[in-house]
Short mmCIF file of C-alpha atoms in Angstrom, two decimals:
data_model
loop_
_atom_site.label_atom_id
_atom_site.label_comp_id
_atom_site.label_asym_id
_atom_site.label_seq_id
_atom_site.Cartn_x
_atom_site.Cartn_y
_atom_site.Cartn_z
CA MET Y 1 5.53 -4.70 -44.59
CA PRO Y 2 8.00 -3.21 -42.09
CA LYS Y 3 6.69 -0.27 -40.04
CA GLU Y 4 9.55 1.97 -41.18
CA PHE Y 5 8.63 1.44 -44.83
CA GLY Y 6 5.02 2.41 -44.10
CA GLU Y 7 6.15 5.58 -42.32
CA CYS Y 8 8.39 6.50 -45.27
CA VAL Y 9 5.49 6.04 -47.69
CA VAL Y 10 3.14 8.16 -45.55
CA LYS Y 11 5.71 10.98 -45.26
CA THR Y 12 6.21 10.95 -49.03
CA LEU Y 13 2.46 11.03 -49.68
CA HIS Y 14 2.01 13.91 -47.23
CA GLY Y 15 4.38 16.01 -49.32
CA MET Y 16 2.74 15.22 -52.66
CA GLU Y 17 0.07 17.17 -54.48
CA ARG Y 18 -2.39 15.34 -56.68
CA HIS Y 19 -5.34 15.82 -58.96
CA ILE Y 20 -8.60 13.95 -58.50
CA ARG Y 21 -10.65 12.35 -61.26
CA LEU Y 22 -14.41 12.91 -60.97
CA ALA Y 23 -16.90 11.48 -63.49
CA GLY Y 24 -14.14 10.86 -66.00
CA LYS Y 25 -12.68 14.38 -65.75
CA LEU Y 26 -9.45 15.33 -64.08
CA LEU Y 27 -9.82 18.36 -61.80
CA LYS Y 28 -7.46 21.21 -62.63
CA LYS Y 29 -7.05 22.16 -58.98
CA SER Y 30 -4.54 20.04 -57.10
CA PHE Y 31 -4.96 18.81 -53.54
CA LYS Y 32 -2.50 18.05 -50.80
CA TYR Y 33 -3.14 15.52 -48.05
CA THR Y 34 -3.67 16.97 -44.57
CA THR Y 35 -5.28 15.59 -41.44
CA SER Y 36 -8.36 17.72 -42.04
CA ASN Y 37 -8.48 16.96 -45.79
CA ASN Y 38 -7.65 13.32 -46.41
CA ILE Y 39 -9.67 13.03 -49.65
CA GLY Y 40 -10.82 9.50 -48.91
CA GLY Y 41 -7.54 8.22 -47.52
CA ILE Y 42 -3.88 8.45 -48.36
CA GLY Y 43 -3.95 5.34 -50.51
CA GLN Y 44 -6.81 6.38 -52.75
CA GLY Y 45 -5.49 7.37 -56.14
CA SER Y 46 -1.90 7.49 -54.98
CA GLY Y 47 -0.54 4.15 -56.12
CA GLU Y 48 -0.33 3.17 -52.47
CA GLY Y 49 -3.39 0.89 -52.65
CA PRO Y 50 -1.61 -2.49 -52.83
CA GLN Y 51 0.69 -1.65 -49.91
CA ASP Y 52 -2.20 -0.34 -47.81
CA CYS Y 53 -4.23 -3.43 -48.65
CA ASN Y 54 -1.33 -5.66 -47.63
CA VAL Y 55 -0.98 -3.91 -44.27
CA MET Y 56 -4.70 -3.79 -43.53
CA ILE Y 57 -5.57 -7.36 -44.41
CA GLY Y 58 -2.32 -8.98 -43.28
CA LEU Y 59 -3.85 -10.15 -40.01
CA LEU Y 60 -6.98 -11.37 -41.78
CA LYS Y 61 -4.86 -13.35 -44.26
CA TYR Y 62 -2.97 -14.92 -41.36
CA ALA Y 63 -6.24 -15.86 -39.60
CA HIS Y 64 -7.66 -17.25 -42.84
CA ALA Y 65 -4.59 -19.40 -43.43
CA ARG Y 66 -4.81 -20.73 -39.85
CA THR Y 67 -8.49 -21.68 -40.18
CA THR Y 68 -8.63 -23.19 -43.68
CA GLN Y 69 -6.84 -26.14 -45.17
CA GLY Y 70 -5.47 -24.41 -48.22
CA CYS Y 71 -4.31 -26.17 -51.34
CA THR Y 72 -0.94 -27.82 -51.79
CA LEU Y 73 0.72 -27.19 -55.14
CA LEU Y 74 3.37 -29.79 -55.94
CA HIS Y 75 6.07 -29.14 -58.53
CA PRO Y 76 6.20 -31.82 -61.26
CA ASP Y 77 9.63 -32.94 -60.02
CA GLY Y 78 7.95 -33.95 -56.74
CA GLU Y 79 10.54 -32.18 -54.61
CA GLN Y 80 9.02 -28.73 -54.05
CA SER Y 81 5.56 -27.73 -52.91
CA ILE Y 82 3.74 -24.70 -51.56
CA VAL Y 83 0.39 -24.24 -49.84
CA ARG Y 84 -1.87 -21.50 -51.22
CA HIS Y 85 -4.95 -19.98 -49.61
CA GLY Y 86 -7.64 -17.80 -51.14
CA GLY Y 87 -7.27 -15.13 -48.49
CA GLY Y 88 -6.47 -11.93 -50.31
CA PHE Y 89 -8.50 -9.58 -52.43
CA VAL Y 90 -8.45 -6.11 -53.88
CA ASP Y 91 -11.73 -4.64 -55.12
CA ASP Y 92 -13.64 -7.87 -54.43
CA GLN Y 93 -11.27 -10.06 -56.41
CA ILE Y 94 -10.42 -13.29 -54.64
CA ASP Y 95 -8.07 -15.92 -56.01
CA VAL Y 96 -8.77 -19.50 -54.99
CA ILE Y 97 -6.61 -22.31 -56.31
CA SER Y 98 -7.65 -25.94 -56.16
CA LEU Y 99 -6.25 -29.02 -57.81
CA ASP Y 100 -8.51 -31.54 -56.06
CA SER Y 101 -10.94 -32.05 -58.91
CA GLN Y 102 -11.16 -31.57 -62.63
CA GLU Y 103 -14.88 -30.80 -62.45
CA ALA Y 104 -15.64 -27.18 -61.54
CA ILE Y 105 -19.11 -28.03 -60.22
CA HIS Y 106 -17.52 -30.13 -57.45
CA GLU Y 107 -15.53 -27.12 -56.28
CA LYS Y 108 -18.64 -24.96 -55.71
CA ASP Y 109 -19.07 -25.94 -52.04
CA MET Y 110 -15.38 -25.44 -51.36
CA VAL Y 111 -15.44 -21.96 -52.92
CA GLU Y 112 -18.60 -20.98 -51.01
CA GLY Y 113 -16.95 -22.15 -47.79
CA ILE Y 114 -13.81 -20.10 -48.45
CA LEU Y 115 -15.88 -17.02 -49.32
CA LEU Y 116 -17.97 -17.46 -46.16
CA HIS Y 117 -14.79 -17.70 -44.09
CA TRP Y 118 -13.45 -14.51 -45.69
CA GLN Y 119 -16.82 -12.76 -45.24
CA ASN Y 120 -16.78 -13.70 -41.54
CA LEU Y 121 -13.28 -12.33 -41.04
CA LEU Y 122 -14.22 -9.10 -42.81
CA ASN Y 123 -17.44 -8.75 -40.76
CA VAL Y 124 -15.55 -9.18 -37.50
CA SER Y 125 -13.14 -6.42 -38.55
CA GLY Y 126 -15.90 -4.04 -39.69
CA GLY Y 127 -15.86 -4.88 -43.40
CA ASP Y 128 -18.19 -6.86 -45.60
CA LEU Y 129 -18.25 -9.07 -48.68
CA SER Y 130 -21.35 -9.52 -50.84
CA ILE Y 131 -21.08 -13.14 -51.90
CA ASN Y 132 -23.96 -12.78 -54.35
CA LYS Y 133 -21.92 -10.12 -56.22
CA CYS Y 134 -18.82 -12.32 -56.44
CA ALA Y 135 -17.94 -13.73 -59.84
CA VAL Y 136 -15.96 -16.93 -59.77
CA GLY Y 137 -14.01 -18.39 -62.63
CA PHE Y 138 -12.87 -21.99 -62.55
CA ALA Y 139 -9.92 -23.06 -64.64
CA GLN Y 140 -8.43 -26.52 -64.39
CA TYR Y 141 -4.80 -27.02 -65.34
CA LYS Y 142 -2.37 -29.89 -65.33
CA PHE Y 143 1.40 -29.96 -65.41
CA VAL Y 144 2.93 -31.37 -68.57
CA LYS Y 145 6.59 -32.31 -68.45
CA SER Y 146 8.71 -31.18 -71.33
CA LEU Y 147 11.55 -33.08 -72.99
CA ARG Y 148 13.80 -30.61 -71.19
CA ARG Y 149 14.13 -31.76 -67.58
CA ASP Y 150 14.05 -28.26 -66.07
CA TYR Y 151 10.90 -27.13 -67.83
CA ALA Y 152 7.22 -27.77 -67.02
CA VAL Y 153 4.13 -26.28 -68.64
CA MET Y 154 0.61 -25.85 -67.30
CA LYS Y 155 -2.08 -26.69 -69.86
CA CYS Y 156 -5.74 -25.79 -69.43
CA ILE Y 157 -8.01 -28.84 -69.45
CA ASP Y 158 -11.34 -27.21 -68.55
CA LYS Y 159 -13.87 -28.82 -70.89
CA ASN Y 160 -17.04 -28.00 -68.94
CA GLU Y 161 -17.44 -24.23 -69.05
CA ALA Y 162 -20.62 -23.17 -67.26
CA GLN Y 163 -22.15 -20.48 -65.07
CA ILE Y 164 -22.14 -21.57 -61.43
CA GLU Y 165 -24.19 -19.40 -59.08
CA LEU Y 166 -22.80 -18.88 -55.60
CA GLN Y 167 -25.31 -18.79 -52.77
CA PRO Y 168 -25.08 -16.07 -50.13
CA HIS Y 169 -25.52 -17.32 -46.57
CA ASN Y 170 -28.12 -15.78 -44.31
CA GLN Y 171 -27.25 -13.89 -41.12
CA PHE Y 172 -28.31 -16.80 -38.87
CA GLN Y 173 -25.85 -19.13 -40.60
CA LEU Y 174 -23.23 -16.38 -40.44
CA ARG Y 175 -23.65 -15.96 -36.67
CA LEU Y 176 -23.44 -19.72 -36.13
CA HIS Y 177 -20.28 -19.86 -38.22
CA LEU Y 178 -18.68 -16.98 -36.30
CA GLN Y 179 -19.42 -18.69 -32.96
CA GLY Y 180 -17.80 -21.88 -34.18
CA GLU Y 181 -19.28 -25.27 -34.79
CA LYS Y 182 -20.65 -27.08 -31.75
#
């Protein structure tokens, strides 16, 4: 996000008054953001969350993309492809896309590795991720070409629905991973 856009958003938020919801009730008194009264941050409850998240984790997403392989998604026509990484989350939601296997159980190690990478990046920057609290859903899809040449559909082919527990890594493994493999 360009710096100027961020400054514009902050100036707008500084001029706004807002109500705060506590325990399901909306307070009648309104608050205005000031340096001494930031009410948990300018993004909290202001609709600014996604933009703030994008700015704050932009560098982490870049580092994650540089240190993981990612997954190449190829269009059915074979001419266009993109590489996706599971490097972004809001409220502990992480999206990981993989087309390598049609068996979710085989993807468990890959998902744990990606989560460990993300946990490491967050720890280095002062954040944290509780892997044992993460819920992961696996959904396998395939592209099905239509009779129309310009149209492709993705159909779900997941036939093995199951609970797969992710294992948190201990601090010793975490430190080794942060130092790099030797």
